[in-house]
Tab-separated table of C-alpha atoms in Angstrom:
chain	number	residue	atom	x	y	z
A	28	MET	CA	0.000	0.000	0.000
A	29	ASN	CA	1.536	3.341	-0.919
A	30	LYS	CA	1.744	6.234	1.509
A	31	LEU	CA	-1.073	8.286	0.056
A	32	ASP	CA	-3.439	5.300	0.199
A	33	ILE	CA	-2.655	4.775	3.882
A	34	PHE	CA	-3.500	8.401	4.573
A	35	LYS	CA	-6.687	8.457	2.505
A	36	ASN	CA	-7.835	5.145	3.939
A	37	GLY	CA	-8.346	6.769	7.358
A	38	ILE	CA	-10.381	9.652	5.998
A	39	THR	CA	-12.720	7.806	3.662
A	40	LYS	CA	-12.848	4.027	3.458
A	41	GLU	CA	-12.131	3.304	7.115
A	42	ASN	CA	-13.235	6.570	8.675
A	43	PRO	CA	-13.103	5.818	12.413
A	44	ILE	CA	-16.428	7.424	13.315
A	45	LEU	CA	-18.577	7.315	10.207
A	46	VAL	CA	-17.572	3.834	9.007
A	47	GLN	CA	-15.883	1.865	11.794
A	48	GLN	CA	-17.870	3.577	14.546
A	49	VAL	CA	-15.238	3.359	17.243
A	50	GLY	CA	-14.551	5.924	19.914
A	51	MET	CA	-18.084	7.251	20.017
A	52	CYS	CA	-18.287	8.563	23.577
A	53	ALA	CA	-16.254	11.715	23.126
A	54	THR	CA	-17.706	12.192	19.653
A	55	LEU	CA	-21.213	12.377	21.026
A	56	ALA	CA	-20.330	14.400	24.085
A	57	VAL	CA	-18.067	17.243	23.007
A	58	THR	CA	-19.521	18.135	19.607
A	59	THR	CA	-21.836	20.807	20.992
A	60	SER	CA	-19.738	23.492	19.300
A	61	LEU	CA	-17.380	23.540	16.353
A	62	LEU	CA	-14.482	24.768	18.490
A	63	ASN	CA	-14.835	21.893	20.959
A	64	GLY	CA	-15.103	19.373	18.136
A	65	ILE	CA	-11.917	20.628	16.494
A	66	GLY	CA	-10.083	20.797	19.838
A	67	MET	CA	-10.973	17.194	20.616
A	68	GLY	CA	-10.024	16.113	17.087
A	69	ILE	CA	-6.575	17.688	17.405
A	70	ALA	CA	-6.020	16.154	20.842
A	71	VAL	CA	-6.842	12.721	19.423
A	72	ILE	CA	-4.505	13.250	16.443
A	73	ALA	CA	-1.675	14.118	18.839
A	74	VAL	CA	-2.182	11.065	21.054
A	75	LEU	CA	-2.787	8.704	18.140
A	76	THR	CA	0.260	9.778	16.136
A	77	GLY	CA	2.501	9.847	19.208
A	78	SER	CA	1.479	6.407	20.396
A	79	ASN	CA	1.704	4.977	16.858
A	80	ILE	CA	5.320	6.218	16.596
A	81	VAL	CA	6.424	4.784	19.929
A	82	ILE	CA	4.617	1.470	19.481
A	83	SER	CA	6.019	1.056	15.994
A	84	LEU	CA	9.550	1.772	17.272
A	85	LEU	CA	9.170	-0.695	20.133
A	86	ARG	CA	7.380	-3.424	18.193
A	87	LYS	CA	10.484	-5.660	18.118
A	88	PHE	CA	10.964	-5.364	21.903
A	89	ILE	CA	7.441	-5.791	23.238
A	90	PRO	CA	6.608	-9.484	23.785
A	91	ASP	CA	3.341	-10.528	22.213
A	92	GLU	CA	1.768	-11.674	25.498
A	93	VAL	CA	1.999	-8.296	27.223
A	94	ARG	CA	1.410	-6.087	24.220
A	95	ILE	CA	-2.017	-4.818	25.297
A	96	PRO	CA	-0.868	-3.534	28.737
A	97	ALA	CA	2.200	-2.044	27.036
A	98	PHE	CA	-0.003	-0.236	24.499
A	99	VAL	CA	-2.228	1.073	27.257
A	100	ILE	CA	0.696	2.520	29.210
A	101	ILE	CA	2.142	4.219	26.125
A	102	ILE	CA	-1.259	5.667	25.208
A	103	ALA	CA	-1.832	6.793	28.794
A	104	ALA	CA	1.532	8.576	28.796
A	105	PHE	CA	0.646	10.539	25.650
A	106	THR	CA	-2.829	11.289	26.999
A	107	THR	CA	-1.268	12.718	30.150
A	108	ILE	CA	1.088	14.881	28.075
A	109	VAL	CA	-1.813	16.262	26.029
A	110	ASP	CA	-3.875	16.751	29.186
A	111	LEU	CA	-1.131	18.798	30.871
A	112	LEU	CA	-0.397	20.828	27.718
A	113	MET	CA	-4.055	21.719	27.255
A	114	HIS	CA	-4.358	22.613	30.925
A	115	ALA	CA	-1.429	24.987	30.535
A	116	TYR	CA	-2.118	26.607	27.156
A	117	THR	CA	-5.819	26.265	26.283
A	118	PHE	CA	-7.552	26.409	29.638
A	119	ALA	CA	-11.042	27.335	28.375
A	120	LEU	CA	-11.035	24.401	25.958
A	121	TYR	CA	-9.619	22.161	28.695
A	122	GLN	CA	-12.595	23.015	30.902
A	123	ALA	CA	-15.109	22.571	28.098
A	124	LEU	CA	-13.827	19.092	27.217
A	125	GLY	CA	-13.535	18.110	30.892
A	126	VAL	CA	-13.348	14.421	31.669
A	127	PHE	CA	-13.122	13.525	27.982
A	128	ILE	CA	-9.450	14.486	27.736
A	129	PRO	CA	-8.223	11.799	30.187
A	130	LEU	CA	-10.748	9.473	28.578
A	131	ILE	CA	-8.801	9.595	25.292
A	132	VAL	CA	-6.841	6.767	26.892
A	133	VAL	CA	-9.806	4.395	26.539
A	134	ASN	CA	-10.724	5.591	23.059
A	135	CYS	CA	-10.950	2.288	21.186
A	136	LEU	CA	-9.709	3.983	18.015
A	137	ILE	CA	-6.212	4.463	19.407
A	138	LEU	CA	-5.850	0.964	20.829
A	139	ALA	CA	-7.249	-0.470	17.608
A	140	ARG	CA	-4.667	1.339	15.455
A	141	ALA	CA	-1.879	0.236	17.788
A	142	GLU	CA	-2.966	-3.373	17.491
A	143	ALA	CA	-3.971	-3.403	13.825
A	144	PHE	CA	-1.341	-1.134	12.306
A	145	ALA	CA	1.519	0.304	14.369
A	146	PHE	CA	2.532	-3.054	15.884
A	147	LYS	CA	2.925	-4.540	12.409
A	148	ASN	CA	4.333	-1.686	10.323
A	149	GLY	CA	7.331	0.624	10.101
A	150	VAL	CA	7.584	4.044	11.734
A	151	VAL	CA	6.923	6.166	8.642
A	152	ASP	CA	3.835	4.189	7.675
A	153	SER	CA	2.607	4.310	11.270
A	154	ILE	CA	2.956	8.092	11.387
A	155	ILE	CA	0.971	8.380	8.167
A	156	ASP	CA	-1.650	5.986	9.471
A	157	GLY	CA	-1.932	7.986	12.701
A	158	LEU	CA	-2.308	11.246	10.802
A	159	GLY	CA	-4.792	9.737	8.329
A	160	MET	CA	-6.996	8.117	10.961
A	161	GLY	CA	-6.719	11.264	13.066
A	162	ALA	CA	-7.725	13.389	10.087
A	163	GLY	CA	-10.709	11.109	9.469
A	164	TYR	CA	-11.696	11.546	13.110
A	165	LEU	CA	-11.278	15.310	12.850
A	166	VAL	CA	-13.376	15.496	9.659
A	167	ALA	CA	-16.206	13.580	11.312
A	168	MET	CA	-15.975	15.784	14.421
A	169	ILE	CA	-16.126	18.926	12.255
A	170	LEU	CA	-19.151	17.613	10.333
A	171	LEU	CA	-21.078	16.645	13.456
A	172	SER	CA	-20.188	19.683	15.537
A	173	SER	CA	-20.845	22.206	12.774
A	174	VAL	CA	-24.313	20.756	12.119
A	175	ARG	CA	-25.076	20.746	15.846
A	176	GLU	CA	-23.815	24.264	16.493
A	177	PHE	CA	-25.509	25.620	13.372
A	178	LEU	CA	-28.927	24.137	14.165
A	179	GLY	CA	-28.758	24.440	17.923
A	180	ASN	CA	-27.334	27.891	18.258
A	181	GLY	CA	-27.433	29.518	14.828
A	182	THR	CA	-23.692	30.125	15.095
A	183	LEU	CA	-20.391	28.741	13.791
A	184	PHE	CA	-17.284	29.252	15.954
A	185	GLY	CA	-19.586	31.316	18.183
A	186	ILE	CA	-20.285	33.864	15.405
A	187	ASN	CA	-23.878	34.411	14.320
A	188	VAL	CA	-24.425	33.164	10.787
A	189	LEU	CA	-28.194	33.190	10.765
A	190	PRO	CA	-30.549	36.183	11.056
A	191	ALA	CA	-31.647	37.075	14.567
A	192	SER	CA	-35.171	35.879	13.788
A	193	TYR	CA	-33.884	32.254	13.672
A	194	GLU	CA	-35.292	30.218	16.513
A	195	PRO	CA	-32.481	27.844	17.590
A	196	MET	CA	-33.328	24.142	17.676
A	197	MET	CA	-32.216	23.570	21.243
A	198	ILE	CA	-32.508	19.813	20.815
A	199	ALA	CA	-29.485	19.779	18.478
A	200	ILE	CA	-27.025	20.778	21.179
A	201	GLN	CA	-28.747	18.750	23.874
A	202	PRO	CA	-27.831	15.064	24.291
A	203	PRO	CA	-30.611	13.639	22.060
A	204	GLY	CA	-29.417	15.780	19.163
A	205	ALA	CA	-26.001	14.149	19.317
A	206	PHE	CA	-27.451	10.677	18.824
A	207	ILE	CA	-29.959	11.626	16.159
A	208	ILE	CA	-27.658	13.814	14.048
A	209	LEU	CA	-24.812	11.287	14.181
A	210	GLY	CA	-27.257	8.520	13.228
A	211	LEU	CA	-28.478	10.506	10.235
A	212	LEU	CA	-24.901	11.366	9.214
A	213	ILE	CA	-23.967	7.672	9.255
A	214	GLY	CA	-27.105	6.933	7.239
A	215	LEU	CA	-26.044	9.560	4.696
A	216	VAL	CA	-22.543	8.066	4.454
A	217	ASN	CA	-24.059	4.594	3.947
A	218	TYR	CA	-26.293	5.992	1.225
A	219	LEU	CA	-23.423	7.703	-0.591
A	220	SER	CA	-21.145	4.682	-0.443
A	221	ARG	CA	-23.942	2.403	-1.673
A	222	ARG	CA	-24.624	4.709	-4.583
A	223	LYS	CA	-20.932	4.814	-5.466
A	224	LYS	CA	-20.818	1.022	-5.592
A	225	ALA	CA	-23.977	0.643	-7.648
M	30	MET	CA	-26.692	17.051	48.536
M	31	ASN	CA	-28.341	14.189	50.345
M	32	LEU	CA	-27.525	10.653	49.352
M	33	ILE	CA	-30.928	9.604	48.012
M	34	SER	CA	-31.123	12.503	45.623
M	35	LEU	CA	-27.521	11.897	44.574
M	36	PHE	CA	-28.448	8.290	43.815
M	37	ILE	CA	-31.492	9.179	41.727
M	38	THR	CA	-29.635	11.959	39.962
M	39	SER	CA	-26.746	9.723	38.986
M	40	ALA	CA	-28.956	6.810	37.945
M	41	ILE	CA	-31.715	8.563	36.025
M	42	VAL	CA	-31.537	12.338	35.741
M	43	ASN	CA	-27.891	12.450	34.655
M	44	ASN	CA	-28.055	9.038	33.078
M	45	ILE	CA	-24.572	7.918	32.155
M	46	ILE	CA	-25.434	7.189	28.545
M	47	PHE	CA	-28.237	9.541	27.675
M	48	SER	CA	-26.778	12.639	29.210
M	49	GLN	CA	-23.108	12.005	29.947
M	50	PHE	CA	-22.275	9.810	26.936
M	51	LEU	CA	-19.961	7.511	28.842
M	52	GLY	CA	-19.892	3.880	27.786
M	53	ALA	CA	-21.457	4.457	24.386
M	54	CYS	CA	-19.309	1.754	22.745
M	55	PRO	CA	-20.653	-1.253	24.696
M	56	PHE	CA	-24.064	0.425	24.736
M	57	LEU	CA	-24.192	0.309	20.950
M	58	GLY	CA	-22.153	-2.868	20.558
M	59	VAL	CA	-23.666	-5.288	23.074
M	60	SER	CA	-27.333	-4.369	22.885
M	61	LYS	CA	-28.611	-6.683	20.180
M	62	LYS	CA	-30.352	-9.054	22.608
M	63	ILE	CA	-31.946	-8.341	25.977
M	64	ASP	CA	-30.176	-11.140	27.858
M	65	THR	CA	-26.679	-10.256	26.633
M	66	ALA	CA	-27.437	-6.611	27.397
M	67	ALA	CA	-28.450	-7.568	30.933
M	68	GLY	CA	-25.250	-9.620	31.324
M	69	MET	CA	-23.141	-6.682	30.241
M	70	GLY	CA	-25.093	-4.373	32.539
M	71	ILE	CA	-24.496	-6.561	35.579
M	72	ALA	CA	-20.795	-6.955	34.775
M	73	VAL	CA	-20.512	-3.174	34.502
M	74	ILE	CA	-22.244	-2.582	37.862
M	75	PHE	CA	-19.826	-5.031	39.458
M	76	VAL	CA	-16.657	-3.580	37.921
M	77	ILE	CA	-17.562	0.111	38.299
M	78	THR	CA	-18.353	-0.334	41.987
M	79	LEU	CA	-15.160	-2.257	42.724
M	80	ALA	CA	-12.994	0.026	40.601
M	81	SER	CA	-14.400	3.151	42.255
M	82	VAL	CA	-13.542	1.849	45.729
M	83	ILE	CA	-9.964	1.044	44.764
M	84	THR	CA	-9.238	4.121	42.637
M	85	TYR	CA	-10.703	6.370	45.328
M	86	ILE	CA	-8.463	4.873	47.989
M	87	VAL	CA	-5.395	5.002	45.734
M	88	GLN	CA	-6.083	8.642	44.835
M	89	LYS	CA	-6.509	9.775	48.436
M	90	ALA	CA	-3.888	7.547	50.073
M	91	ILE	CA	-1.130	7.537	47.476
M	92	LEU	CA	-1.465	10.151	44.738
M	93	ASP	CA	-2.687	13.026	46.932
M	94	THR	CA	-0.273	12.407	49.789
M	95	LEU	CA	2.720	12.138	47.459
M	96	GLY	CA	1.600	14.983	45.180
M	97	LEU	CA	1.513	12.725	42.126
M	98	GLN	CA	-1.916	13.795	40.817
M	99	TYR	CA	-0.596	13.999	37.263
M	100	LEU	CA	-0.191	10.211	37.250
M	101	GLN	CA	-3.953	9.813	37.776
M	102	THR	CA	-4.807	8.684	34.241
M	103	ILE	CA	-2.016	6.101	34.039
M	104	MET	CA	-2.639	4.756	37.559
M	105	PHE	CA	-6.384	4.463	37.111
M	106	ILE	CA	-6.246	2.661	33.799
M	107	LEU	CA	-3.690	0.201	35.153
M	108	ILE	CA	-5.800	-0.433	38.251
M	109	ILE	CA	-8.888	-1.040	36.134
M	110	ALA	CA	-7.070	-3.355	33.727
M	111	ALA	CA	-5.541	-5.360	36.575
M	112	LEU	CA	-8.814	-5.438	38.476
M	113	VAL	CA	-10.736	-6.777	35.510
M	114	GLN	CA	-8.108	-9.471	35.067
M	115	PHE	CA	-8.335	-10.464	38.749
M	116	VAL	CA	-12.114	-10.497	38.733
M	117	GLU	CA	-12.008	-12.744	35.716
M	118	MET	CA	-9.576	-15.193	37.340
M	119	PHE	CA	-11.448	-15.119	40.634
M	120	LEU	CA	-14.812	-15.811	39.017
M	121	LYS	CA	-13.354	-18.589	36.891
M	122	LYS	CA	-12.107	-20.410	39.995
M	123	SER	CA	-14.817	-19.726	42.540
M	124	ALA	CA	-18.014	-19.014	40.638
M	125	PRO	CA	-17.940	-20.848	37.315
M	126	GLY	CA	-21.655	-20.252	36.780
M	127	LEU	CA	-21.280	-16.491	37.079
M	128	TYR	CA	-18.118	-16.649	34.976
M	129	GLN	CA	-20.033	-18.418	32.217
M	130	ALA	CA	-22.618	-15.668	32.279
M	131	LEU	CA	-20.299	-12.651	32.532
M	132	GLY	CA	-17.005	-14.025	31.199
M	133	ILE	CA	-17.123	-12.731	27.676
M	134	TYR	CA	-18.084	-9.218	28.763
M	135	LEU	CA	-15.303	-8.736	31.274
M	136	PRO	CA	-12.373	-8.121	28.881
M	137	LEU	CA	-14.492	-5.565	27.024
M	138	ILE	CA	-14.974	-3.579	30.199
M	139	THR	CA	-11.322	-2.514	30.436
M	140	THR	CA	-11.835	-0.182	27.510
M	141	ASN	CA	-15.290	0.878	28.657
M	142	CYS	CA	-14.857	4.561	29.297
M	143	ALA	CA	-17.676	4.459	31.837
M	144	VAL	CA	-15.415	2.777	34.387
M	145	LEU	CA	-12.550	5.245	34.071
M	146	GLY	CA	-15.014	8.102	33.664
M	147	VAL	CA	-16.852	7.406	36.914
M	148	ALA	CA	-13.546	6.976	38.775
M	149	ILE	CA	-12.311	10.353	37.538
M	150	ILE	CA	-15.647	12.123	38.120
M	151	ASN	CA	-15.679	10.878	41.718
M	152	ILE	CA	-12.376	12.679	42.254
M	153	THR	CA	-13.053	15.880	40.277
M	154	LYS	CA	-16.442	16.429	41.931
M	155	GLU	CA	-14.697	16.102	45.329
M	156	TYR	CA	-17.152	13.557	46.682
M	157	ASN	CA	-16.422	12.014	50.065
M	158	PHE	CA	-16.081	8.241	50.203
M	159	ILE	CA	-19.787	7.521	50.851
M	160	GLU	CA	-20.941	9.937	48.138
M	161	ALA	CA	-18.461	8.417	45.697
M	162	MET	CA	-19.851	4.958	46.364
M	163	VAL	CA	-23.462	6.100	45.996
M	164	ASN	CA	-22.546	7.868	42.773
M	165	SER	CA	-20.796	4.748	41.414
M	166	VAL	CA	-23.634	2.367	42.212
M	167	GLY	CA	-26.225	4.828	40.919
M	168	THR	CA	-24.355	5.534	37.706
M	169	SER	CA	-23.749	1.890	36.910
M	170	LEU	CA	-27.372	1.061	37.675
M	171	GLY	CA	-28.263	3.799	35.197
M	172	PHE	CA	-26.100	2.031	32.619
M	173	PHE	CA	-27.924	-1.236	33.302
M	174	ILE	CA	-31.333	0.404	32.909
M	175	ALA	CA	-30.308	2.163	29.711
M	176	ILE	CA	-28.743	-0.837	27.974
M	177	VAL	CA	-31.593	-3.230	28.840
M	178	LEU	CA	-34.264	-0.750	27.701
M	179	PHE	CA	-32.315	-0.027	24.544
M	180	ALA	CA	-31.927	-3.737	23.717
M	181	GLY	CA	-35.698	-4.039	23.930
M	182	VAL	CA	-36.186	-1.115	21.569
M	183	ARG	CA	-33.583	-2.445	19.147
M	184	ASP	CA	-35.311	-5.791	18.975
M	185	LYS	CA	-38.351	-4.043	17.513
M	186	VAL	CA	-36.365	-1.683	15.296
M	187	ASP	CA	-34.544	-4.574	13.640
M	188	ASN	CA	-37.831	-5.984	12.425
M	189	ALA	CA	-39.031	-2.692	11.002
M	190	ASP	CA	-39.094	-1.989	7.295
M	191	LEU	CA	-36.342	0.574	6.860
M	192	PRO	CA	-34.483	2.210	3.987
M	193	GLU	CA	-31.374	0.105	3.327
M	194	SER	CA	-28.959	2.925	4.235
M	195	LEU	CA	-30.431	3.485	7.671
M	196	LYS	CA	-30.257	-0.155	8.757
M	197	GLY	CA	-27.897	-1.109	11.564
M	198	SER	CA	-26.082	1.493	13.578
M	199	ALA	CA	-27.646	4.539	11.915
M	200	ILE	CA	-31.174	3.763	13.062
M	201	SER	CA	-29.877	2.513	16.418
M	202	LEU	CA	-28.356	5.912	17.076
M	203	VAL	CA	-31.591	7.665	16.127
M	204	ALA	CA	-33.521	5.312	18.431
M	205	ALA	CA	-31.044	6.072	21.221
M	206	GLY	CA	-31.649	9.758	20.563
M	207	LEU	CA	-35.399	9.329	20.973
M	208	MET	CA	-34.840	7.449	24.244
M	209	SER	CA	-32.554	10.247	25.317
M	210	ILE	CA	-35.420	12.713	24.762
M	211	ALA	CA	-37.525	10.623	27.138
M	212	PHE	CA	-34.766	10.735	29.745
M	213	LEU	CA	-34.469	14.489	29.235
M	214	GLY	CA	-37.937	14.651	30.759
M	215	PHE	CA	-36.448	13.688	34.127
M	216	SER	CA	-34.260	16.769	34.180
M	217	GLY	CA	-37.128	18.852	35.511
M	218	LEU	CA	-37.375	16.569	38.527
M	219	GLN	CA	-37.195	18.470	41.808
M	220	LEU	CA	-35.055	16.573	44.292
């Protein structure tokens, strides 16, 4: 597989949220505004790429039997780094994302890439895979959070984009909106990929 | 806040799935049949309660006294992973019947963000030990209620005549959203 294919694979064919549907908790919870969605997406890219690099470098040294605990510790270390950096430099975002930053450690997406890709491939490929999967995650977060913020608040990045007479659909930024809009987005993706095949 | 209202709040009003979004992966993954959903729910109650006791003690006795709070994430995930492993071995030896029923769900629970989430929330909300326990039992009971109810709904949805593209997880998410609206009704509850 060439490098560009690895990268594109994460965004389209194996998009972590819209196709594989892993790592849903944070996706549903933090996408109430576009800024939060992008912040979470970038945090996940950082942890995913970092852990992919280290796991790929150590793949000859980690015995097969203890690979899962080893992955978890590496991922937890990167999550802690991101957690502390966000606490220091982007405090408002840190507070908005709350418990979901430490919870990156149990995001199945990252463990799945460690197991399925980084443990079996070289460093360069693993970096590209991390960036591609991360980008796919970010794209899905942007889609979901922009729809939710637009419908629920009439804003994008907190700036009004609709006339003042627009009555916000509160439900979109409340919990039910997360489930329903993500469900419809996945339905749309299914529809498009079925049409492409046919 | 008194303990009864904390319990009801954590179980129903702030339901772990419908309003906090923790544990959505097993909620969507293991809810195809009511009995497997109930098995998963019971395993989660068991592990969340045990894990909350241990992580709470470790946080207060070790991390806080030594000033190592930044190791919280790493410590907690290791404790949960080890705990799940021990529970599995213990059940296998001493309660084979229970192990048969819960066995396959236990490994999945390590990466269930509900467990780590509740452990961290107990610390960040500065609950005392009793409140933390009530919150853990309440929250995990909320998970049980949600996943069993959802499995029942899904059973019906799967038999419905749907557009091909919406089948599977898409319609499940929409159904979960509608259930979430119902749970939103509890948020007006005066406790």
